[in-house]
PDB file of C-alpha atoms and ligand atoms in Angstrom:
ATOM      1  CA  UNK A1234       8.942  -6.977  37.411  1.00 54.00           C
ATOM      2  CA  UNK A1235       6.231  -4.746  39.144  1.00 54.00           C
ATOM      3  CA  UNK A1236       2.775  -5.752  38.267  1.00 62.00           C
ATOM      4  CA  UNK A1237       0.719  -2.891  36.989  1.00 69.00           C
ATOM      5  CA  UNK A1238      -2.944  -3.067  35.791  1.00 82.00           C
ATOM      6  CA  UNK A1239      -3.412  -0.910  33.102  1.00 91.00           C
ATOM      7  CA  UNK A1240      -6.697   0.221  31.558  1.00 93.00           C
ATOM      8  CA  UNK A1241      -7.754  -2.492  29.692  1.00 92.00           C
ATOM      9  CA  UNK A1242     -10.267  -0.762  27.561  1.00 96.00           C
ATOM     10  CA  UNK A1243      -8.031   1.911  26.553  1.00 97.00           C
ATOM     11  CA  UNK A1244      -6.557   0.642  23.238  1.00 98.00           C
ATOM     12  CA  UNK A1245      -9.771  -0.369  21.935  1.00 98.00           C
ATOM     13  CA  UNK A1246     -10.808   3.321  22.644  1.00 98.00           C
ATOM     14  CA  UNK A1247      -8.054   4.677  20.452  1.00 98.00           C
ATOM     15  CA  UNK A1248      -8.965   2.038  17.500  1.00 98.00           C
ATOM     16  CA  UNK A1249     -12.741   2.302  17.597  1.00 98.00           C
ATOM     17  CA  UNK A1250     -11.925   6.113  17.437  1.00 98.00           C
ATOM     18  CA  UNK A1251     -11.690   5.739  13.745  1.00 98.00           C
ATOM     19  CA  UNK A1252     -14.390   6.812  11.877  1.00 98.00           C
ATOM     20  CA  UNK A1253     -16.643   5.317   9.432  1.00 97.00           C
ATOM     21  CA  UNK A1254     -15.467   7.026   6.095  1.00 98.00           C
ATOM     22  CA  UNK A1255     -11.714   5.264   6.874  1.00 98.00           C
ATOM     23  CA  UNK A1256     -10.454   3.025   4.291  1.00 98.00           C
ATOM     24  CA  UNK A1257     -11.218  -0.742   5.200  1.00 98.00           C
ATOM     25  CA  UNK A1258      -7.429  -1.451   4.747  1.00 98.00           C
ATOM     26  CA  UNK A1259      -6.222   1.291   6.527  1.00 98.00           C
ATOM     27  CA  UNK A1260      -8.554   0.819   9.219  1.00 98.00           C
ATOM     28  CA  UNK A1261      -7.360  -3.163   9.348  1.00 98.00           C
ATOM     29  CA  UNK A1262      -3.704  -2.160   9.593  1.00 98.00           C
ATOM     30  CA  UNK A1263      -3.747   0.802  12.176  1.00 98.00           C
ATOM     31  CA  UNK A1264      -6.099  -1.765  14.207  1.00 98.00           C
ATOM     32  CA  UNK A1265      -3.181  -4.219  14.161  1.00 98.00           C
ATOM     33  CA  UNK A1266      -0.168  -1.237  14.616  1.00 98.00           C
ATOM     34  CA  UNK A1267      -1.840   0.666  17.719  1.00 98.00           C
ATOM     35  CA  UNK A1268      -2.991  -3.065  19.093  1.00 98.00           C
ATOM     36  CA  UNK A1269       0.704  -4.585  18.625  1.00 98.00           C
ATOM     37  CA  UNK A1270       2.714  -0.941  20.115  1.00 98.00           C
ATOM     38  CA  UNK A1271       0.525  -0.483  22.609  1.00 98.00           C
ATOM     39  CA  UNK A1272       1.116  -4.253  23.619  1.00 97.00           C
ATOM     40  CA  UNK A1273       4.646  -3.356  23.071  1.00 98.00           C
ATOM     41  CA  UNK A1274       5.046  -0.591  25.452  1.00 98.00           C
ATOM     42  CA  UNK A1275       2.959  -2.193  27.743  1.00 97.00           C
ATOM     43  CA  UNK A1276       4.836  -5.894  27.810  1.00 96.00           C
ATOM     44  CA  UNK A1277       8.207  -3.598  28.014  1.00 97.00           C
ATOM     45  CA  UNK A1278       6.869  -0.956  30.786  1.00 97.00           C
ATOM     46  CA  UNK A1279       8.141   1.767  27.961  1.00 98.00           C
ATOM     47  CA  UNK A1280       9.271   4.973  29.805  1.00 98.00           C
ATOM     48  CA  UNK A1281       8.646   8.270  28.537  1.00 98.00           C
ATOM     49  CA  UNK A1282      12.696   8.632  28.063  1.00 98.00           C
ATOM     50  CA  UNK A1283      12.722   6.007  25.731  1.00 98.00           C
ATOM     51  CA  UNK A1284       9.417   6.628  23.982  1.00 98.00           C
ATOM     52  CA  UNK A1285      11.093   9.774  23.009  1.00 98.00           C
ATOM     53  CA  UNK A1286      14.526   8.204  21.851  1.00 97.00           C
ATOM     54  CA  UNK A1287      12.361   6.351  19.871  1.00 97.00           C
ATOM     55  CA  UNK A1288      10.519   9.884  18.427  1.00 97.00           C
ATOM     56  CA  UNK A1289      14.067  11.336  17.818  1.00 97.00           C
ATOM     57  CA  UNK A1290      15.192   8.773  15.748  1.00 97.00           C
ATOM     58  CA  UNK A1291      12.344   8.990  13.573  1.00 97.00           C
ATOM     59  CA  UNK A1292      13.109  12.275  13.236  1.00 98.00           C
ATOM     60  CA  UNK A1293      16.247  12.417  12.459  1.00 97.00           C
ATOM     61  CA  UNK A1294      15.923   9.580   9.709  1.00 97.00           C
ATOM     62  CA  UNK A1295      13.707  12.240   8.176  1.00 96.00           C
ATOM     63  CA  UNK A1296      15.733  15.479   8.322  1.00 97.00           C
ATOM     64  CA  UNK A1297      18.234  12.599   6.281  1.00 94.00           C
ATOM     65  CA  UNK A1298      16.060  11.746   3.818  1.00 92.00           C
ATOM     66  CA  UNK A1299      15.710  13.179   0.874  1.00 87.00           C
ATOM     67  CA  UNK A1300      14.897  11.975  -3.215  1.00 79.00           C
ATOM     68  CA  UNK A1301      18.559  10.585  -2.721  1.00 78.00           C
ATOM     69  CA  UNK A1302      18.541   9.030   0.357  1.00 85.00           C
ATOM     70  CA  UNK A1303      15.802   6.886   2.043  1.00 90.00           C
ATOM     71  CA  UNK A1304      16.948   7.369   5.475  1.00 93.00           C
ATOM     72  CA  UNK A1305      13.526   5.243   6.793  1.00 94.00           C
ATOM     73  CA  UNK A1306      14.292   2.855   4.683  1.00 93.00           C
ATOM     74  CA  UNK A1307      17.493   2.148   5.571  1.00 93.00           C
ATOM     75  CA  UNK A1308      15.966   2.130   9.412  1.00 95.00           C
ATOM     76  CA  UNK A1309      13.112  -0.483   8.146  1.00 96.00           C
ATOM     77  CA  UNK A1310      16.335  -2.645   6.358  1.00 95.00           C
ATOM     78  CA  UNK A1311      17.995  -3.480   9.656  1.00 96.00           C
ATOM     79  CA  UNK A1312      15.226  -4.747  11.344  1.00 97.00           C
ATOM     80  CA  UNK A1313      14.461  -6.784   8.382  1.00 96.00           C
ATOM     81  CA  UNK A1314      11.166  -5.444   7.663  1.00 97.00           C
ATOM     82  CA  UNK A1315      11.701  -4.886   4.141  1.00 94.00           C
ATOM     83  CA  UNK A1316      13.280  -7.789   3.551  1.00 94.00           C
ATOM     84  CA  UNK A1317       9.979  -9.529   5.109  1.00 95.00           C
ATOM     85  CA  UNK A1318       7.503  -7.790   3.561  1.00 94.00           C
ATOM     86  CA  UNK A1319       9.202  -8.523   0.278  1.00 90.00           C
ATOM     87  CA  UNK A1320       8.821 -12.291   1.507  1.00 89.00           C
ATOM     88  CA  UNK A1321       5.156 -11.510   2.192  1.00 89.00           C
ATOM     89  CA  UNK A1322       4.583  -9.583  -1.299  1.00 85.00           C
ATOM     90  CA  UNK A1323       6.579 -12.018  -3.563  1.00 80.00           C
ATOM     91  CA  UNK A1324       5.738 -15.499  -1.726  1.00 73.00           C
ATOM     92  CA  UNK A1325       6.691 -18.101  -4.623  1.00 61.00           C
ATOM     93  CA  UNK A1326       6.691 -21.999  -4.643  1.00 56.00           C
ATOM     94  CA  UNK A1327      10.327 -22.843  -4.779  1.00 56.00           C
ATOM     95  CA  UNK A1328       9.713 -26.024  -7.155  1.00 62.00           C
ATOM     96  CA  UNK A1329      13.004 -26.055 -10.511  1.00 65.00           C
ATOM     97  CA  UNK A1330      11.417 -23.936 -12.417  1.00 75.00           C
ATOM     98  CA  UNK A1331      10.031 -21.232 -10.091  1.00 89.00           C
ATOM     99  CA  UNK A1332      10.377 -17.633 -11.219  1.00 94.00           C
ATOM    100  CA  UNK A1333      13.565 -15.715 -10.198  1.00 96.00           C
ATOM    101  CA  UNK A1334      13.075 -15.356  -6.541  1.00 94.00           C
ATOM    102  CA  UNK A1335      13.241 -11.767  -5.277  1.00 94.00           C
ATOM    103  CA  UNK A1336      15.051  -9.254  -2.786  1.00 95.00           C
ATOM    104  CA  UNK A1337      14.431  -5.769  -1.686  1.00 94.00           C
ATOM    105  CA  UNK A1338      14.806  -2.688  -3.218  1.00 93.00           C
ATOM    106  CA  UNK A1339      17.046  -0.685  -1.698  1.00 90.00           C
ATOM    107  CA  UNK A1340      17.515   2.816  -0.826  1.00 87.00           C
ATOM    108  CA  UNK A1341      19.840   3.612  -3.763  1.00 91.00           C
ATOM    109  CA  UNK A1342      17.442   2.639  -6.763  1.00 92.00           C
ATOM    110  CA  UNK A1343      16.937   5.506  -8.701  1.00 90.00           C
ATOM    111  CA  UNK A1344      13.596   5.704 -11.000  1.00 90.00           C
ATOM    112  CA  UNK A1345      15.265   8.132 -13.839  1.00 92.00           C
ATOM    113  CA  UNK A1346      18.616   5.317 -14.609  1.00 94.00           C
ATOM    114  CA  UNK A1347      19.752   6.655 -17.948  1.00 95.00           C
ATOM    115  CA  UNK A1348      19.201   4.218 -21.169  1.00 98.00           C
ATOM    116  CA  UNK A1349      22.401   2.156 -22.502  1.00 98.00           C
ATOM    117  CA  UNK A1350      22.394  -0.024 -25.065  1.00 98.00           C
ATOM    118  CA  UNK A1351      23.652  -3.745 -25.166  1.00 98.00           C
ATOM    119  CA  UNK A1352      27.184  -4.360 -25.105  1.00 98.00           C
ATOM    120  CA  UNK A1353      27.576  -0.652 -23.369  1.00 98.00           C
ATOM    121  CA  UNK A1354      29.500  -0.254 -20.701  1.00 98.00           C
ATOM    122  CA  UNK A1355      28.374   1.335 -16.891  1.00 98.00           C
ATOM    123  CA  UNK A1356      31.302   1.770 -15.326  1.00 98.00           C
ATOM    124  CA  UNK A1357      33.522   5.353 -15.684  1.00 97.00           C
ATOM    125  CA  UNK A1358      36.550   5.421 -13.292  1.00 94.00           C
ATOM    126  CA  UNK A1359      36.825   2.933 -11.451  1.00 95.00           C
ATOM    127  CA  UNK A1360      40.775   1.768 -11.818  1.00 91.00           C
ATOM    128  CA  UNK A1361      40.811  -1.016  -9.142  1.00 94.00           C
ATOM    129  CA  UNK A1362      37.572  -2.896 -10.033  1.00 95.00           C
ATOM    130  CA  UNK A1363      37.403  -6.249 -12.072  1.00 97.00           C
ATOM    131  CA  UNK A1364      35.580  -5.788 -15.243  1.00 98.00           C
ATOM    132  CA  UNK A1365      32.964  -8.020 -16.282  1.00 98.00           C
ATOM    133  CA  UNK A1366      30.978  -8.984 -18.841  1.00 98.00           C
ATOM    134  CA  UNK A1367      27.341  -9.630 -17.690  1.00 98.00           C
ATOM    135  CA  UNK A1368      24.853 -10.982 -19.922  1.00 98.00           C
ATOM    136  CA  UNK A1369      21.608 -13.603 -19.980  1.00 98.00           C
ATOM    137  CA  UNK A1370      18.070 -14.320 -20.961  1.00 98.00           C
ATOM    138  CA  UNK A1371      14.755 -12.946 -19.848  1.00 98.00           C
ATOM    139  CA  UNK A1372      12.233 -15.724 -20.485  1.00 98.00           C
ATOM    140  CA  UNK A1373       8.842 -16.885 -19.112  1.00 97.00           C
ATOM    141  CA  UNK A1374       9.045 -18.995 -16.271  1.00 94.00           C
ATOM    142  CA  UNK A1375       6.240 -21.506 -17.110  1.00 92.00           C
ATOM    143  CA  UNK A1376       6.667 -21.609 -20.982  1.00 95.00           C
ATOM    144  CA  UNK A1377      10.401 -20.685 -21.284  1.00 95.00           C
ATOM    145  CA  UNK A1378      10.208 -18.477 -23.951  1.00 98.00           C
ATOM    146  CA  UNK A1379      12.190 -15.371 -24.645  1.00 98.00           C
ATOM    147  CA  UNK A1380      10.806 -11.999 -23.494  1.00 98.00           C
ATOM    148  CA  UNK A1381      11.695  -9.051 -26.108  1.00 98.00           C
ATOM    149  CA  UNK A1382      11.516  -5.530 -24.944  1.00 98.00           C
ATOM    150  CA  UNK A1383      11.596  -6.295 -21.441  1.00 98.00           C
ATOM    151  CA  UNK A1384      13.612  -3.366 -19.647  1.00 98.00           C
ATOM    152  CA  UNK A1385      16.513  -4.862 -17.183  1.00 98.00           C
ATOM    153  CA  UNK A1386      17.586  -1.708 -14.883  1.00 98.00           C
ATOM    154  CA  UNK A1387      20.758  -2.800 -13.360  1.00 98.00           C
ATOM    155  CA  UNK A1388      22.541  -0.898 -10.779  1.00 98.00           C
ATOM    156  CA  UNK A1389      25.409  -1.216  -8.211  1.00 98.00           C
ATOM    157  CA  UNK A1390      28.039   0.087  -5.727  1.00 97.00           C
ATOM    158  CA  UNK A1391      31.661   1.622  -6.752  1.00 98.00           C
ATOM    159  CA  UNK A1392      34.787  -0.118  -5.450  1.00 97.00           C
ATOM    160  CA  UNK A1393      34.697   2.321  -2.506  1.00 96.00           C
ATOM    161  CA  UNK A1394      31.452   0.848  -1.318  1.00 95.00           C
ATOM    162  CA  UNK A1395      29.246   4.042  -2.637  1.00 96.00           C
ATOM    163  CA  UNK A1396      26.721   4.371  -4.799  1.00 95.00           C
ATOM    164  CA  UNK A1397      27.082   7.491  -7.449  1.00 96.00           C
ATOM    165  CA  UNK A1398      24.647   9.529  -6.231  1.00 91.00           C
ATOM    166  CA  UNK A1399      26.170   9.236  -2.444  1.00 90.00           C
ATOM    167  CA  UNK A1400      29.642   9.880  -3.959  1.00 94.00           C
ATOM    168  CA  UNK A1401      30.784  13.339  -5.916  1.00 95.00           C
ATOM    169  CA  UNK A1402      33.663  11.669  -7.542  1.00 96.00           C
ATOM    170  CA  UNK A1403      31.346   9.628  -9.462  1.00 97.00           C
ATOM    171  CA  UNK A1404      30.257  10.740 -12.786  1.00 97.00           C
ATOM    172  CA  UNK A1405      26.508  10.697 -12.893  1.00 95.00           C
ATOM    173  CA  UNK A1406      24.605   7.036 -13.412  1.00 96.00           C
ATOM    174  CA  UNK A1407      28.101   5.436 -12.909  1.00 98.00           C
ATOM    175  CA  UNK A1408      27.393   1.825 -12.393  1.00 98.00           C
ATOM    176  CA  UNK A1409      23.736   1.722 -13.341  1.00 98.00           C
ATOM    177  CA  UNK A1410      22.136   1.438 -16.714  1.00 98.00           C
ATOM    178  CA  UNK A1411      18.250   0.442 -18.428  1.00 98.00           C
ATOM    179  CA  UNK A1412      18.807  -2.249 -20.867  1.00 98.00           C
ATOM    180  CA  UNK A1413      16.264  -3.876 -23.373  1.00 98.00           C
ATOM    181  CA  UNK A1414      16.361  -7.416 -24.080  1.00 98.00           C
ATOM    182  CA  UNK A1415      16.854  -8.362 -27.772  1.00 98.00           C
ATOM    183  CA  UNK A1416      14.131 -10.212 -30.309  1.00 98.00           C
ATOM    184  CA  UNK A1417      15.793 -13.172 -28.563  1.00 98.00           C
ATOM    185  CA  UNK A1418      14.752 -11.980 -24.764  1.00 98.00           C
ATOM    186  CA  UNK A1419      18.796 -10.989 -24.259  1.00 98.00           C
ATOM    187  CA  UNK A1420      20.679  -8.365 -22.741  1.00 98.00           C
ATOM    188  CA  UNK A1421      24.669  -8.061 -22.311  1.00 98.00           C
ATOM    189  CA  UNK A1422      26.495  -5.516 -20.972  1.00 98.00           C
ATOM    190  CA  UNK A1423      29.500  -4.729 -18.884  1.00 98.00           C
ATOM    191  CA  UNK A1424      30.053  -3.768 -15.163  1.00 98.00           C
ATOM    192  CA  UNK A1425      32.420  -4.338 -12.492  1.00 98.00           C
ATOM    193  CA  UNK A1426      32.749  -7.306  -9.894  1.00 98.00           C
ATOM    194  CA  UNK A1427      30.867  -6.063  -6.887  1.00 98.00           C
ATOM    195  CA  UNK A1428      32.631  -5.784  -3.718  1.00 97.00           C
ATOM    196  CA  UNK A1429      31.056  -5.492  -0.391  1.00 97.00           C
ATOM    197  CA  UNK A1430      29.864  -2.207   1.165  1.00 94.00           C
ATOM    198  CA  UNK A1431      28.811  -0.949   4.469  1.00 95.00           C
ATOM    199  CA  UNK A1432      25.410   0.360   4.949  1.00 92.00           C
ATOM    200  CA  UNK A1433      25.486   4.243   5.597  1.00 91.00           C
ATOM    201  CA  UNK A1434      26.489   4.734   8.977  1.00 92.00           C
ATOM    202  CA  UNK A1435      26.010   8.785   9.707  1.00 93.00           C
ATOM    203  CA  UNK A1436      22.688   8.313  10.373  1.00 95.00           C
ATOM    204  CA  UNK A1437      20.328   6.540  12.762  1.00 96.00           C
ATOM    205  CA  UNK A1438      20.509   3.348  10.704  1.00 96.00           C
ATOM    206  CA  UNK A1439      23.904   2.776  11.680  1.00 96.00           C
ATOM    207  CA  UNK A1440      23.920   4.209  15.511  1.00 96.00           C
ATOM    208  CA  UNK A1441      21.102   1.467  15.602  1.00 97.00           C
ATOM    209  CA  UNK A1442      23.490  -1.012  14.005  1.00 97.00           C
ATOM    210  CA  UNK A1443      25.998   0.297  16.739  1.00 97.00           C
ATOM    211  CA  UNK A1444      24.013   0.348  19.802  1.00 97.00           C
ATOM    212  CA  UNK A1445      22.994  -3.179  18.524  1.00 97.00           C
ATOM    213  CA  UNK A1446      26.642  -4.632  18.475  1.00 98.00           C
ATOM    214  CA  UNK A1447      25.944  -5.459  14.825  1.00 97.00           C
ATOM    215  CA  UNK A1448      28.456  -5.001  11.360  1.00 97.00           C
ATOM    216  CA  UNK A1449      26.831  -3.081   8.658  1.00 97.00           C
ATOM    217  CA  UNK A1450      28.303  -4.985   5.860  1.00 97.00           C
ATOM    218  CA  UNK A1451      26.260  -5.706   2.916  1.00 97.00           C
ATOM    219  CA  UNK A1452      27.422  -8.894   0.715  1.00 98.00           C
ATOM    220  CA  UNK A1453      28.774  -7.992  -2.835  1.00 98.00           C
ATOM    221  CA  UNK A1454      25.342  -7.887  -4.871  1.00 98.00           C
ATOM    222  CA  UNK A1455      24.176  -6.759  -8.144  1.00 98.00           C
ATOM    223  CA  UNK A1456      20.290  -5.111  -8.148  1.00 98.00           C
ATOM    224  CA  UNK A1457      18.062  -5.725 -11.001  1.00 98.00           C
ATOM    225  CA  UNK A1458      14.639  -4.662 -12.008  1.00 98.00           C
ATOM    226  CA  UNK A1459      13.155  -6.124 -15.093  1.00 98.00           C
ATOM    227  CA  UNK A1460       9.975  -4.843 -15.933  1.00 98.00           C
ATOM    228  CA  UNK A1461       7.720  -6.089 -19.356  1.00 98.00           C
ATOM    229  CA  UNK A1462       4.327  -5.109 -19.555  1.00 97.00           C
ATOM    230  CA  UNK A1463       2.950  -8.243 -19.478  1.00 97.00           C
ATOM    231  CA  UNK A1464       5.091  -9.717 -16.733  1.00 97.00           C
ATOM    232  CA  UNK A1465       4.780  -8.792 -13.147  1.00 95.00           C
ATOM    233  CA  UNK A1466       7.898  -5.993 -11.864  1.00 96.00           C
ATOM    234  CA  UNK A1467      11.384  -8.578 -10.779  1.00 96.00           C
ATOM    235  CA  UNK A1468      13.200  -6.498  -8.239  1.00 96.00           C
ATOM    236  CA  UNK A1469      16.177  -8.327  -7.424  1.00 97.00           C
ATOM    237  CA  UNK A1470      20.015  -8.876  -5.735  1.00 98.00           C
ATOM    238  CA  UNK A1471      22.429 -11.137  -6.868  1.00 98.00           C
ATOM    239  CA  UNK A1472      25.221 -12.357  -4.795  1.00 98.00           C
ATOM    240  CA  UNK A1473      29.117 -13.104  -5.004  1.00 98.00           C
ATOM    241  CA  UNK A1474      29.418 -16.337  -4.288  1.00 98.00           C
ATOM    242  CA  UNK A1475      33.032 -15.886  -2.691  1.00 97.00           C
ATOM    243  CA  UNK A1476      31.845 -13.608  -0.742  1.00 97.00           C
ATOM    244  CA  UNK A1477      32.381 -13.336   3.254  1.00 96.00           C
ATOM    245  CA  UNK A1478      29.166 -12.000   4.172  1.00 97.00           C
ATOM    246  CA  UNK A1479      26.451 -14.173   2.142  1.00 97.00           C
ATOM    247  CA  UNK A1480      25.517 -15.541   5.860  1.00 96.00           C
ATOM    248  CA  UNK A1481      25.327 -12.274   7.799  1.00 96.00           C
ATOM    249  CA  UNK A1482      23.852  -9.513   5.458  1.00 97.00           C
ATOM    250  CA  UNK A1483      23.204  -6.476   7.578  1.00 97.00           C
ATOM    251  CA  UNK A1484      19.447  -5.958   5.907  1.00 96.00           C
ATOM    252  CA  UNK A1485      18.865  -9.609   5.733  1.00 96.00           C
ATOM    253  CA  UNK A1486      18.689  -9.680   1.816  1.00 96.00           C
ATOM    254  CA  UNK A1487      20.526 -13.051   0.374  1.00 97.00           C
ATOM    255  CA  UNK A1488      19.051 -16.146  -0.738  1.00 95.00           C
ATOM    256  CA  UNK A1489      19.995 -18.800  -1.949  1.00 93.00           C
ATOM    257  CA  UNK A1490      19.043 -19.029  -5.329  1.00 93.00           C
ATOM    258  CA  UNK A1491      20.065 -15.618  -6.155  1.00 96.00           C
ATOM    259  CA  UNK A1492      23.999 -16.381  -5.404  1.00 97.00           C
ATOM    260  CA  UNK A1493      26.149 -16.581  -8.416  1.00 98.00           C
ATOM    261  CA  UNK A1494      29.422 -17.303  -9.714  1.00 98.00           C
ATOM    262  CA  UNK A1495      31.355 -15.106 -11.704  1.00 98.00           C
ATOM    263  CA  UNK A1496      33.816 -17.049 -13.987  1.00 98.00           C
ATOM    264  CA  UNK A1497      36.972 -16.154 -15.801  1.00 98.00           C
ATOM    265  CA  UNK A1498      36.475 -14.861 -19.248  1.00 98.00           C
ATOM    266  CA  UNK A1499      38.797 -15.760 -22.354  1.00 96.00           C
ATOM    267  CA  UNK A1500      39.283 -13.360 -25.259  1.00 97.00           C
ATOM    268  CA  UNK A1501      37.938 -10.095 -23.854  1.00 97.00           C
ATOM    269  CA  UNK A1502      39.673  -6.967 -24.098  1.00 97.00           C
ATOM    270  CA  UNK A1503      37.157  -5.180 -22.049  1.00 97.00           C
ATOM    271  CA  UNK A1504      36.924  -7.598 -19.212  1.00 98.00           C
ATOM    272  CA  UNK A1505      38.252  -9.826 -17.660  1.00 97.00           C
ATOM    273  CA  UNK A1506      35.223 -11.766 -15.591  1.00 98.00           C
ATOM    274  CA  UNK A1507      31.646 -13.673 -17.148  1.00 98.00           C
ATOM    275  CA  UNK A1508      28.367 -13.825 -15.362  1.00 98.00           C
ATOM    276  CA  UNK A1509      25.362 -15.547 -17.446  1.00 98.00           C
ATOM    277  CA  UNK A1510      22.285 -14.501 -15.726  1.00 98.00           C
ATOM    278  CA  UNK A1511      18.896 -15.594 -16.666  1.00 97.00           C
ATOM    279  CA  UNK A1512      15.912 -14.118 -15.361  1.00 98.00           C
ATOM    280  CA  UNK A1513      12.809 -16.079 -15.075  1.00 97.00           C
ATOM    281  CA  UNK A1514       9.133 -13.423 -14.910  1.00 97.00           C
ATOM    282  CA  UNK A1515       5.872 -14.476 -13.936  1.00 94.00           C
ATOM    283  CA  UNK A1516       3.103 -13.069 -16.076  1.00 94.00           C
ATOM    284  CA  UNK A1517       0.700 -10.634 -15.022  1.00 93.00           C
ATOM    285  CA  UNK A1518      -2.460 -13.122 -15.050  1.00 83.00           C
ATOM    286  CA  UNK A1519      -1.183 -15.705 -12.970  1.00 78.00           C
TER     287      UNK A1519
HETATM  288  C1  BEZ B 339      21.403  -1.809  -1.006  1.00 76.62           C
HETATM  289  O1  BEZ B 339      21.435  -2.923  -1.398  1.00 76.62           O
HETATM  290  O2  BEZ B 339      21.802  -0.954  -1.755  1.00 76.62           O
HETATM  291  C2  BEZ B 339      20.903  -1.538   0.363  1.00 76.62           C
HETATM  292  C3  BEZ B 339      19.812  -2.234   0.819  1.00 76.62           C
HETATM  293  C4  BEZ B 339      19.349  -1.994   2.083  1.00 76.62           C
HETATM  294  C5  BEZ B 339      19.977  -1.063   2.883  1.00 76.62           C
HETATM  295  C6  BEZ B 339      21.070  -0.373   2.417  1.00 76.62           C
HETATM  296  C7  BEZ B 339      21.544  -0.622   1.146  1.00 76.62           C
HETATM  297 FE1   FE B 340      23.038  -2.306  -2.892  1.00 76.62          FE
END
């Protein structure tokens, strides 16, 4: 590699060109971005041509984006930023009885998921899905007690790996409902055996998967958000056990306490698969 000397005053220029009404936080983390790209480009000898690949694909993750796609997102997902900063944001002790551990968001959460009730029913057309009946307890991590009125927003992928809003054969806010748990902290409901999708690949997202020599398989998951007002926000995945790709999620989601087994259910009409799911919130104060 050619040895170059570049200027070495020139990125603390560019950060001490902030001025003194910037926010203390913002001023800490563009510090740390223009220190850490301009290290990048430097360590790399960046050319222009690929500086401006770079620009492009920003770009064009934002001509994709739009309130039903997260196009960034998606970008951020399979690099496995969101799945670290999640990490970062969430950190938990992982002693028996720690709160539900967490998992990222998504692109395809939508903040407007109609209301069901329990014992309703999400799914509308699918004809080659298992059905199953999902159900469990919302209770306090530390004292195990129940947790009444807390809202469990539940929502997942068709059989042909799309989400209802990315799909117009779906009815709308097919496969995604708001629960509330009972006096008793419970919610039940029913819902189809997830199956394992690939990450949307018309976009930069997957050309990066692509040029990366990477699958864009997601493992069969289930999201939840359960939300109580005196409980810090869960947002959540939970994972097929059978399934192929628990070890090589394209965003880097799974862990291991949020895999689960869904068992055969006697008796049912309606379905034909259990899942008991408990989730375990942290209170606000703590
Ligand atoms: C999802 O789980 O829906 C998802 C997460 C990250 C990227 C793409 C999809
Ligand atoms: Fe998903």
């Amino acid at each position: 590699m050619a040895t170059h000397t570049y200027d070495p005053t020139f990125t603390d220029r560019v950060i001490n060109a902030m001025g003194p009404k910037t926010n203390s936080r913002l001023r800490q983390l563009m510090a740390g971005f223009i220190r850490h790209i301009h290290d990048f480009a430097r360590e790399n000898e960046l050319t222009v041509d690929e500086w401006m690949m770079g620009v492009k694909m920003i770009n064009w993750a934002g001509q994709m984006s739009d309130d039903k796609r997260n196009e960034g997102q998606l970008l951020c997902d399979v690099i496995g930023l969101e799945t670290l900063v999640d990490e970062i944001t969430y950190k938990v002790a992982s002693e028996a009885d720690a709160p539900t551990a967490t998992a990222i968001l998504g692109p395809f959460f939508r903040a407007d998921t109609m209301v069901r009730q329990n014992g309703d029913s999400m799914v509308t057309g699918v004809d080659d899905g298992e059905m199953v009946f999902m159900h469990g307890q919302v209770i306090d991590y530390k004292t195990k007690k129940p947790i009444p009125g807390t809202t469990v927003e539940v929502w997942q992928a068709s059989t042909n790996g799309l989400y209802e809003q990315q799909d117009p054969n779906q009815v709308e806010h097919n496969l995604r409902g708001k629960f509330t748990t009972d006096e008793n902290g419970r919610y039940w409901f029913y819902c189809i055996r997830p199956t394992p999708y690939p990450v949307p690949g018309d976009g930069p997202a997957g050309k990066l998967l692509e040029l990366l020599d990477r699958h864009p398989y997601r493992p069969a998951h289930i999201h939840i958000l359960a939300t109580h007002e005196g409980y810090k926000p869960l947002v959540t995945q939970i994972f097929d056990r059978q399934d192929q790709y628990l070890t090589n999620d394209s965003v880097f989601a799974v862990k291991d306490s949020l895999i689960v087994d869904f068992v055969p259910r006697e008796g049912d009409p309606n379905a034909s698969l259990e899942l008991a799911y408990d989730v375990k919130l942290v209170p606000k104060d703590s």
